[in-house]
Structure formats: structure tokens, C-alpha cells
Amino acid sequence: MTESQEMPIPADGQARPQRRIKSFVMRAGRMTEGQQRGLEQGGPLYILPLADQPVDYDQVFGRSAPRTLEIGFGMGHSLLEMAAAAPEQDFIGVEVHRPGVGALLNGVLTQRLTNLRVYDCDAIEVLNRCVADNSLDRLMLFFPDPWHKARHHKRRIVQPAFAELVRSKLKPGGVFHMATDWEPYAEHMLEVMKAAPGYRNLAADGTYVPRPEERPITKFERRGERLGHGVWDLKFEKLA
Ligand SMILES: C[S@@+](CC[C@H](N)C(=O)[O-])C[C@H]1O[C@@H](n2cnc3c(N)ncnc32)[C@H](O)[C@@H]1O
């Protein structure tokens, strides 16, 4: 991964080719027994290797079903709940934090889910290298690292080139769903997405959508609620 670079929103609204953003820091962390079990037993079954050509996910899942990809699933609570609630759909999670990957896989094993697979590496790499264009029904980005300090804003994953990368991977009519509890990041997301070509904002008033039923409440959201903070959901549909 190269150094991160500033990605200003260009005046013409056109996204430039994807430049590298390092949107995460690798955190060391001790693993619980469950997380270790998840990695050891679930890893060989459910972790997909980073490929160099588009992956045939119909073959991976053994069927053709609506497909959702979540970037940065953290400990995997939302993804696990959503996958368990929708066995007729397939889910792909991407997370660099190993204990989180272990926690999710432990849940997959316990609940015997067959509709979930995982990448344990940078989501930008996964999108660029593994996911075919026009192949996702939904892409979810819930509570991404807000990178509060101005000098770190360039590390925010939501940038014009990222919006274009996501658009290219969604099917026409597919939805990019974001949520954040940090208002300045919500405003940044809205600004980037409004300028991104090829999308339609699903919010009636052109800003944020009401909290969608299908998004489970995460610990980040609960903490935000306790602190009296708001949560902002954004949903943008890829135009045909
Ligand atoms: C603030 S946490 C939120 C986790 C979870 N979505 C939730 O709501 O609880 C953001 C997560 O995104 C992951 N992340 C950030 N950039 C990533 C990337 N480029 N690829 C994969 N994971 C990433 C981080 O490791 C972190 O676990």
C-alpha cells in the first residue's frame, strides 16, 4: 500500500482513476477463544483468497442469488444478523481486523450459515481485483472510521474515486448504503455522492434516508444514542 493521497472533489464532478487510500490502521489485539476458533475452523471454509481476476460468486455460493458486500464489518454483528435473516441472499464481508474476522466466522460456524464469505484484506483491493463490474446488488459501509482530524480526512474511504469504484461494481439499480454517527462525515459523504455521476439519492429530500429497518443496530450506534448523537443513513442507487 502506498502513502495516502488527498482526493479533492474535482470541479467537473468527474472522479479521477482510483488512487490508493489507506483507510485503516492495523490494530494489534488479543483474540478470544471464540475468535481463534472462528479463524482456525472457519477460515479454511469461508475466507476467500485475494484473486487477480473477477471471481464467479455463483460458483462460490453454488447458486445465483442477490448479493451484498459489506466493507469494514468490524466484529461482524450487523453482517451476521443480516445474513441469518436473509438465507435467500448471499453476503460477502471484507475486514482487515483479524479478531473481527474471527468473531464473524465463529458466528457463521455456530449458526451454520452457508450464505456468507469473507475477505480478510483491504476492501479496495477486493473491489479492484476480485469483484466483477455490474455484479453487486448492494454495497454497505456502516460506521466507517471517521478520521476526525482535518489532516486525516484524506484517509476517509469515501472519496470521489471510491464512489466511482463502488458504482462500477453495482448492478444498475443496485444500492450503495452508508451510515455514520459523525455528522461532519455524513456531510462529507453527501457532498461526495451528490457530485458522483451515475447515482440517484433515494432520500426524498435529497439528503439522508430514515433509519432503514434492515440495518441492525451496532454497538457504535448504541453508544451514539447513549451520548445523544444522531446517526445518518445514506442510500444511493446506481442509474441504469
Ligand atoms: C469504525 S469500525 C466500524 C465497524 C462496523 N462496521 C460497525 O459498525 O461496528 C470501521 C472498520 O472498518 C475497517 N476498515 C477500514 N478500512 C478498511 C478497508 N479498506 N478494508 C477493509 N476493512 C476496512 C476497520 O478495520 C474497522 O474495523
Tab-separated table of N, CA and C in Angstrom, residues 29-145:
chain	number	residue	atom	x	y	z
A	29	GLY	N	-4.336	-7.010	18.575
A	29	GLY	CA	-5.373	-7.321	19.559
A	29	GLY	C	-5.326	-8.778	19.924
A	30	ARG	N	-5.509	-9.057	21.182
A	30	ARG	CA	-5.554	-10.454	21.614
A	30	ARG	C	-6.863	-11.055	21.130
A	31	MET	N	-6.806	-12.302	20.831
A	31	MET	CA	-8.024	-12.955	20.358
A	31	MET	C	-8.656	-13.776	21.470
A	32	THR	N	-9.960	-13.782	21.461
A	32	THR	CA	-10.672	-14.658	22.393
A	32	THR	C	-10.621	-16.081	21.821
A	33	GLU	N	-11.015	-17.025	22.643
A	33	GLU	CA	-11.054	-18.419	22.173
A	33	GLU	C	-12.008	-18.571	20.994
A	34	GLY	N	-13.137	-17.873	21.088
A	34	GLY	CA	-14.142	-17.968	20.021
A	34	GLY	C	-13.608	-17.412	18.706
A	35	GLN	N	-12.897	-16.284	18.811
A	35	GLN	CA	-12.345	-15.672	17.586
A	35	GLN	C	-11.293	-16.590	16.966
A	36	GLN	N	-10.501	-17.202	17.838
A	36	GLN	CA	-9.471	-18.127	17.353
A	36	GLN	C	-10.111	-19.340	16.673
A	37	ARG	N	-11.155	-19.844	17.296
A	37	ARG	CA	-11.887	-20.984	16.704
A	37	ARG	C	-12.454	-20.580	15.344
A	38	GLY	N	-13.001	-19.348	15.297
A	38	GLY	CA	-13.561	-18.860	14.039
A	38	GLY	C	-12.526	-18.878	12.936
A	39	LEU	N	-11.329	-18.367	13.267
A	39	LEU	CA	-10.272	-18.303	12.244
A	39	LEU	C	-9.756	-19.689	11.878
A	40	GLU	N	-9.507	-20.514	12.905
A	40	GLU	CA	-8.905	-21.830	12.638
A	40	GLU	C	-9.862	-22.766	11.908
A	41	GLN	N	-11.092	-22.814	12.393
A	41	GLN	CA	-12.043	-23.762	11.777
A	41	GLN	C	-12.817	-23.147	10.616
A	42	GLY	N	-13.154	-21.860	10.759
A	42	GLY	CA	-13.954	-21.215	9.714
A	42	GLY	C	-13.124	-20.648	8.582
A	43	GLY	N	-11.861	-20.262	8.906
A	43	GLY	CA	-11.006	-19.648	7.883
A	43	GLY	C	-10.903	-20.469	6.606
A	44	PRO	N	-10.493	-21.744	6.728
A	44	PRO	CA	-10.325	-22.551	5.507
A	44	PRO	C	-11.632	-22.720	4.736
A	45	LEU	N	-12.755	-22.604	5.415
A	45	LEU	CA	-14.042	-22.822	4.742
A	45	LEU	C	-14.614	-21.547	4.142
A	46	TYR	N	-14.399	-20.430	4.824
A	46	TYR	CA	-15.149	-19.225	4.450
A	46	TYR	C	-14.309	-18.031	4.016
A	47	ILE	N	-12.990	-18.052	4.280
A	47	ILE	CA	-12.164	-16.910	3.834
A	47	ILE	C	-11.777	-17.129	2.382
A	48	LEU	N	-12.065	-16.138	1.549
A	48	LEU	CA	-11.732	-16.222	0.129
A	48	LEU	C	-10.360	-15.595	-0.104
A	49	PRO	N	-9.548	-16.199	-0.981
A	49	PRO	CA	-8.243	-15.601	-1.268
A	49	PRO	C	-8.397	-14.404	-2.209
A	50	LEU	N	-7.492	-13.452	-2.081
A	50	LEU	CA	-7.478	-12.314	-2.995
A	50	LEU	C	-7.112	-12.836	-4.387
A	51	ALA	N	-7.990	-12.623	-5.334
A	51	ALA	CA	-7.762	-13.166	-6.679
A	51	ALA	C	-7.208	-12.083	-7.591
A	52	ASP	N	-6.801	-12.480	-8.793
A	52	ASP	CA	-6.336	-11.488	-9.762
A	52	ASP	C	-7.262	-11.384	-10.945
A	53	GLN	N	-8.417	-12.007	-10.820
A	53	GLN	CA	-9.433	-11.884	-11.872
A	53	GLN	C	-10.798	-11.975	-11.211
A	54	PRO	N	-11.821	-11.431	-11.882
A	54	PRO	CA	-13.143	-11.437	-11.264
A	54	PRO	C	-13.577	-12.846	-10.852
A	55	VAL	N	-14.103	-12.930	-9.652
A	55	VAL	CA	-14.498	-14.221	-9.086
A	55	VAL	C	-15.940	-14.545	-9.498
A	56	ASP	N	-16.188	-15.808	-9.799
A	56	ASP	CA	-17.538	-16.257	-10.116
A	56	ASP	C	-18.221	-16.631	-8.795
A	57	TYR	N	-18.936	-15.662	-8.210
A	57	TYR	CA	-19.533	-15.912	-6.894
A	57	TYR	C	-20.710	-16.885	-6.968
A	58	ASP	N	-21.329	-17.015	-8.135
A	58	ASP	CA	-22.374	-18.043	-8.279
A	58	ASP	C	-21.761	-19.411	-7.988
A	59	GLN	N	-20.515	-19.573	-8.465
A	59	GLN	CA	-19.837	-20.849	-8.230
A	59	GLN	C	-19.427	-20.985	-6.753
A	60	VAL	N	-18.951	-19.876	-6.188
A	60	VAL	CA	-18.534	-19.901	-4.779
A	60	VAL	C	-19.702	-20.307	-3.882
A	61	PHE	N	-20.885	-19.696	-4.122
A	61	PHE	CA	-22.036	-19.966	-3.257
A	61	PHE	C	-22.870	-21.157	-3.750
A	62	GLY	N	-22.571	-21.604	-4.965
A	62	GLY	CA	-23.317	-22.739	-5.507
A	62	GLY	C	-24.725	-22.385	-5.929
A	63	ARG	N	-24.984	-21.124	-6.190
A	63	ARG	CA	-26.302	-20.695	-6.640
A	63	ARG	C	-26.199	-19.257	-7.132
A	64	SER	N	-27.269	-18.776	-7.763
A	64	SER	CA	-27.328	-17.373	-8.163
A	64	SER	C	-28.358	-16.682	-7.280
A	65	ALA	N	-27.914	-15.730	-6.464
A	65	ALA	CA	-28.816	-15.080	-5.501
A	65	ALA	C	-28.408	-13.612	-5.366
A	66	PRO	N	-29.336	-12.761	-4.887
A	66	PRO	CA	-28.972	-11.359	-4.657
A	66	PRO	C	-27.733	-11.284	-3.758
A	67	ARG	N	-26.823	-10.373	-4.115
A	67	ARG	CA	-25.508	-10.370	-3.467
A	67	ARG	C	-25.193	-9.017	-2.838
A	68	THR	N	-24.822	-9.067	-1.555
A	68	THR	CA	-24.465	-7.865	-0.801
A	68	THR	C	-23.019	-7.962	-0.352
A	69	LEU	N	-22.281	-6.860	-0.456
A	69	LEU	CA	-20.911	-6.830	0.068
A	69	LEU	C	-20.830	-5.751	1.139
A	70	GLU	N	-20.274	-6.095	2.300
A	70	GLU	CA	-20.072	-5.085	3.357
A	70	GLU	C	-18.587	-4.819	3.546
A	71	ILE	N	-18.244	-3.535	3.534
A	71	ILE	CA	-16.856	-3.122	3.775
A	71	ILE	C	-16.691	-2.745	5.241
A	72	GLY	N	-15.676	-3.323	5.897
A	72	GLY	CA	-15.363	-2.948	7.287
A	72	GLY	C	-16.450	-3.382	8.244
A	73	PHE	N	-16.675	-4.710	8.341
A	73	PHE	CA	-17.789	-5.190	9.174
A	73	PHE	C	-17.467	-5.202	10.659
A	74	GLY	N	-16.252	-4.797	11.044
A	74	GLY	CA	-15.904	-4.719	12.468
A	74	GLY	C	-15.946	-6.091	13.102
A	75	MET	N	-16.743	-6.273	14.146
A	75	MET	CA	-16.874	-7.585	14.781
A	75	MET	C	-17.941	-8.427	14.078
A	76	GLY	N	-18.582	-7.874	13.080
A	76	GLY	CA	-19.473	-8.668	12.231
A	76	GLY	C	-20.898	-8.811	12.711
A	77	HIS	N	-21.268	-8.042	13.753
A	77	HIS	CA	-22.616	-8.233	14.315
A	77	HIS	C	-23.716	-7.970	13.290
A	78	SER	N	-23.625	-6.831	12.572
A	78	SER	CA	-24.681	-6.493	11.596
A	78	SER	C	-24.733	-7.533	10.489
A	79	LEU	N	-23.553	-7.873	9.977
A	79	LEU	CA	-23.498	-8.778	8.830
A	79	LEU	C	-24.055	-10.153	9.187
A	80	LEU	N	-23.687	-10.625	10.370
A	80	LEU	CA	-24.164	-11.933	10.814
A	80	LEU	C	-25.690	-11.927	10.940
A	81	GLU	N	-26.195	-10.856	11.547
A	81	GLU	CA	-27.653	-10.755	11.741
A	81	GLU	C	-28.364	-10.672	10.391
A	82	MET	N	-27.819	-9.877	9.486
A	82	MET	CA	-28.466	-9.715	8.176
A	82	MET	C	-28.415	-11.014	7.377
A	83	ALA	N	-27.284	-11.719	7.431
A	83	ALA	CA	-27.153	-12.968	6.676
A	83	ALA	C	-28.076	-14.045	7.252
A	84	ALA	N	-28.176	-14.065	8.582
A	84	ALA	CA	-29.055	-15.070	9.210
A	84	ALA	C	-30.519	-14.780	8.883
A	85	ALA	N	-30.852	-13.491	8.754
A	85	ALA	CA	-32.247	-13.104	8.496
A	85	ALA	C	-32.632	-13.257	7.029
A	86	ALA	N	-31.656	-13.414	6.150
A	86	ALA	CA	-31.963	-13.486	4.712
A	86	ALA	C	-31.228	-14.664	4.070
A	87	PRO	N	-31.653	-15.894	4.387
A	87	PRO	CA	-30.934	-17.058	3.844
A	87	PRO	C	-31.035	-17.174	2.331
A	88	GLU	N	-31.985	-16.435	1.738
A	88	GLU	CA	-32.159	-16.490	0.274
A	88	GLU	C	-31.205	-15.525	-0.430
A	89	GLN	N	-30.390	-14.795	0.341
A	89	GLN	CA	-29.426	-13.872	-0.253
A	89	GLN	C	-28.004	-14.283	0.137
A	90	ASP	N	-27.021	-13.820	-0.644
A	90	ASP	CA	-25.627	-14.105	-0.325
A	90	ASP	C	-24.904	-12.838	0.132
A	91	PHE	N	-23.961	-13.008	1.051
A	91	PHE	CA	-23.262	-11.883	1.665
A	91	PHE	C	-21.745	-12.110	1.634
A	92	ILE	N	-21.037	-11.022	1.330
A	92	ILE	CA	-19.575	-11.059	1.335
A	92	ILE	C	-19.110	-9.943	2.263
A	93	GLY	N	-18.314	-10.296	3.267
A	93	GLY	CA	-17.811	-9.294	4.197
A	93	GLY	C	-16.325	-9.080	3.976
A	94	VAL	N	-15.890	-7.836	4.135
A	94	VAL	CA	-14.459	-7.534	3.992
A	94	VAL	C	-14.008	-6.759	5.225
A	95	GLU	N	-12.966	-7.261	5.880
A	95	GLU	CA	-12.469	-6.614	7.108
A	95	GLU	C	-10.991	-6.962	7.282
A	96	VAL	N	-10.194	-5.958	7.662
A	96	VAL	CA	-8.762	-6.202	7.869
A	96	VAL	C	-8.435	-6.605	9.309
A	97	HIS	N	-9.358	-6.346	10.226
A	97	HIS	CA	-9.097	-6.580	11.653
A	97	HIS	C	-9.320	-8.065	11.968
A	98	ARG	N	-8.206	-8.775	12.252
A	98	ARG	CA	-8.280	-10.242	12.400
A	98	ARG	C	-9.242	-10.709	13.494
A	99	PRO	N	-9.217	-10.083	14.694
A	99	PRO	CA	-10.174	-10.550	15.705
A	99	PRO	C	-11.629	-10.413	15.220
A	100	GLY	N	-11.899	-9.370	14.430
A	100	GLY	CA	-13.253	-9.194	13.881
A	100	GLY	C	-13.605	-10.305	12.903
A	101	VAL	N	-12.635	-10.658	12.066
A	101	VAL	CA	-12.862	-11.749	11.104
A	101	VAL	C	-13.138	-13.042	11.875
A	102	GLY	N	-12.335	-13.271	12.936
A	102	GLY	CA	-12.529	-14.465	13.755
A	102	GLY	C	-13.899	-14.475	14.416
A	103	ALA	N	-14.301	-13.310	14.928
A	103	ALA	CA	-15.604	-13.221	15.610
A	103	ALA	C	-16.740	-13.534	14.631
A	104	LEU	N	-16.661	-12.957	13.440
A	104	LEU	CA	-17.720	-13.212	12.453
A	104	LEU	C	-17.762	-14.699	12.088
A	105	LEU	N	-16.572	-15.272	11.837
A	105	LEU	CA	-16.539	-16.676	11.410
A	105	LEU	C	-17.006	-17.607	12.529
A	106	ASN	N	-16.728	-17.238	13.774
A	106	ASN	CA	-17.234	-18.031	14.889
A	106	ASN	C	-18.766	-18.057	14.856
A	107	GLY	N	-19.345	-16.894	14.544
A	107	GLY	CA	-20.801	-16.816	14.427
A	107	GLY	C	-21.331	-17.618	13.244
A	108	VAL	N	-20.605	-17.575	12.146
A	108	VAL	CA	-21.016	-18.331	10.947
A	108	VAL	C	-21.034	-19.827	11.267
A	109	LEU	N	-19.995	-20.279	12.006
A	109	LEU	CA	-19.933	-21.705	12.372
A	109	LEU	C	-21.065	-22.064	13.329
A	110	THR	N	-21.247	-21.235	14.345
A	110	THR	CA	-22.272	-21.526	15.350
A	110	THR	C	-23.659	-21.583	14.729
A	111	GLN	N	-23.921	-20.618	13.830
A	111	GLN	CA	-25.261	-20.546	13.229
A	111	GLN	C	-25.362	-21.378	11.939
A	112	ARG	N	-24.276	-22.031	11.585
A	112	ARG	CA	-24.236	-22.890	10.382
A	112	ARG	C	-24.736	-22.163	9.138
A	113	LEU	N	-24.257	-20.923	8.960
A	113	LEU	CA	-24.675	-20.156	7.785
A	113	LEU	C	-23.908	-20.643	6.551
A	114	THR	N	-24.593	-20.658	5.436
A	114	THR	CA	-23.924	-21.064	4.188
A	114	THR	C	-23.890	-19.911	3.188
A	115	ASN	N	-24.488	-18.780	3.567
A	115	ASN	CA	-24.633	-17.673	2.615
A	115	ASN	C	-23.690	-16.511	2.911
A	116	LEU	N	-22.552	-16.786	3.538
A	116	LEU	CA	-21.624	-15.709	3.888
A	116	LEU	C	-20.173	-16.137	3.619
A	117	ARG	N	-19.426	-15.259	2.972
A	117	ARG	CA	-17.992	-15.481	2.759
A	117	ARG	C	-17.258	-14.205	3.141
A	118	VAL	N	-15.944	-14.330	3.354
A	118	VAL	CA	-15.170	-13.231	3.932
A	118	VAL	C	-13.848	-13.032	3.190
A	119	TYR	N	-13.465	-11.772	3.068
A	119	TYR	CA	-12.089	-11.426	2.681
A	119	TYR	C	-11.454	-10.756	3.892
A	120	ASP	N	-10.212	-11.140	4.224
A	120	ASP	CA	-9.543	-10.553	5.387
A	120	ASP	C	-8.460	-9.577	4.942
A	121	CYS	N	-8.801	-8.721	3.986
A	121	CYS	CA	-7.807	-7.770	3.466
A	121	CYS	C	-8.490	-6.473	3.023
A	122	ASP	N	-7.715	-5.585	2.451
A	122	ASP	CA	-8.192	-4.254	2.088
A	122	ASP	C	-9.335	-4.331	1.053
A	123	ALA	N	-10.444	-3.705	1.399
A	123	ALA	CA	-11.629	-3.774	0.541
A	123	ALA	C	-11.402	-3.143	-0.837
A	124	ILE	N	-10.510	-2.155	-0.896
A	124	ILE	CA	-10.237	-1.519	-2.197
A	124	ILE	C	-9.598	-2.547	-3.140
A	125	GLU	N	-8.697	-3.351	-2.564
A	125	GLU	CA	-8.060	-4.419	-3.344
A	125	GLU	C	-9.101	-5.437	-3.791
A	126	VAL	N	-9.986	-5.775	-2.886
A	126	VAL	CA	-11.014	-6.783	-3.195
A	126	VAL	C	-11.898	-6.278	-4.333
A	127	LEU	N	-12.332	-5.030	-4.227
A	127	LEU	CA	-13.206	-4.494	-5.284
A	127	LEU	C	-12.462	-4.450	-6.618
A	128	ASN	N	-11.234	-3.941	-6.568
A	128	ASN	CA	-10.473	-3.805	-7.814
A	128	ASN	C	-10.125	-5.144	-8.453
A	129	ARG	N	-9.775	-6.108	-7.608
A	129	ARG	CA	-9.204	-7.352	-8.160
A	129	ARG	C	-10.173	-8.514	-8.268
A	130	CYS	N	-11.181	-8.567	-7.405
A	130	CYS	CA	-11.994	-9.803	-7.336
A	130	CYS	C	-13.431	-9.629	-7.819
A	131	VAL	N	-13.971	-8.429	-7.691
A	131	VAL	CA	-15.414	-8.265	-7.921
A	131	VAL	C	-15.655	-7.778	-9.346
A	132	ALA	N	-16.450	-8.532	-10.095
A	132	ALA	CA	-16.746	-8.157	-11.485
A	132	ALA	C	-17.595	-6.883	-11.511
A	133	ASP	N	-17.462	-6.122	-12.576
A	133	ASP	CA	-18.306	-4.940	-12.747
A	133	ASP	C	-19.770	-5.381	-12.839
A	134	ASN	N	-20.672	-4.501	-12.426
A	134	ASN	CA	-22.125	-4.740	-12.536
A	134	ASN	C	-22.572	-6.048	-11.882
A	135	SER	N	-21.981	-6.392	-10.740
A	135	SER	CA	-22.292	-7.711	-10.172
A	135	SER	C	-22.893	-7.675	-8.766
A	136	LEU	N	-22.908	-6.514	-8.099
A	136	LEU	CA	-23.420	-6.466	-6.723
A	136	LEU	C	-24.798	-5.812	-6.678
A	137	ASP	N	-25.674	-6.375	-5.845
A	137	ASP	CA	-26.987	-5.765	-5.655
A	137	ASP	C	-26.925	-4.654	-4.617
A	138	ARG	N	-25.970	-4.790	-3.702
A	138	ARG	CA	-25.901	-3.805	-2.617
A	138	ARG	C	-24.482	-3.763	-2.080
A	139	LEU	N	-24.026	-2.557	-1.736
A	139	LEU	CA	-22.752	-2.411	-1.039
A	139	LEU	C	-23.000	-1.594	0.229
A	140	MET	N	-22.554	-2.123	1.368
A	140	MET	CA	-22.829	-1.475	2.650
A	140	MET	C	-21.521	-1.002	3.290
A	141	LEU	N	-21.594	0.191	3.829
A	141	LEU	CA	-20.445	0.785	4.524
A	141	LEU	C	-21.006	1.411	5.796
A	142	PHE	N	-20.935	0.664	6.883
A	142	PHE	CA	-21.559	1.113	8.127
A	142	PHE	C	-20.511	1.617	9.115
A	143	PHE	N	-20.670	2.848	9.536
A	143	PHE	CA	-19.800	3.469	10.536
A	143	PHE	C	-18.319	3.328	10.186
A	144	PRO	N	-17.943	3.754	8.985
A	144	PRO	CA	-16.521	3.701	8.625
A	144	PRO	C	-15.716	4.640	9.528
A	145	ASP	N	-14.433	4.338	9.679
A	145	ASP	CA	-13.577	5.188	10.524
A	145	ASP	C	-13.732	6.630	10.076
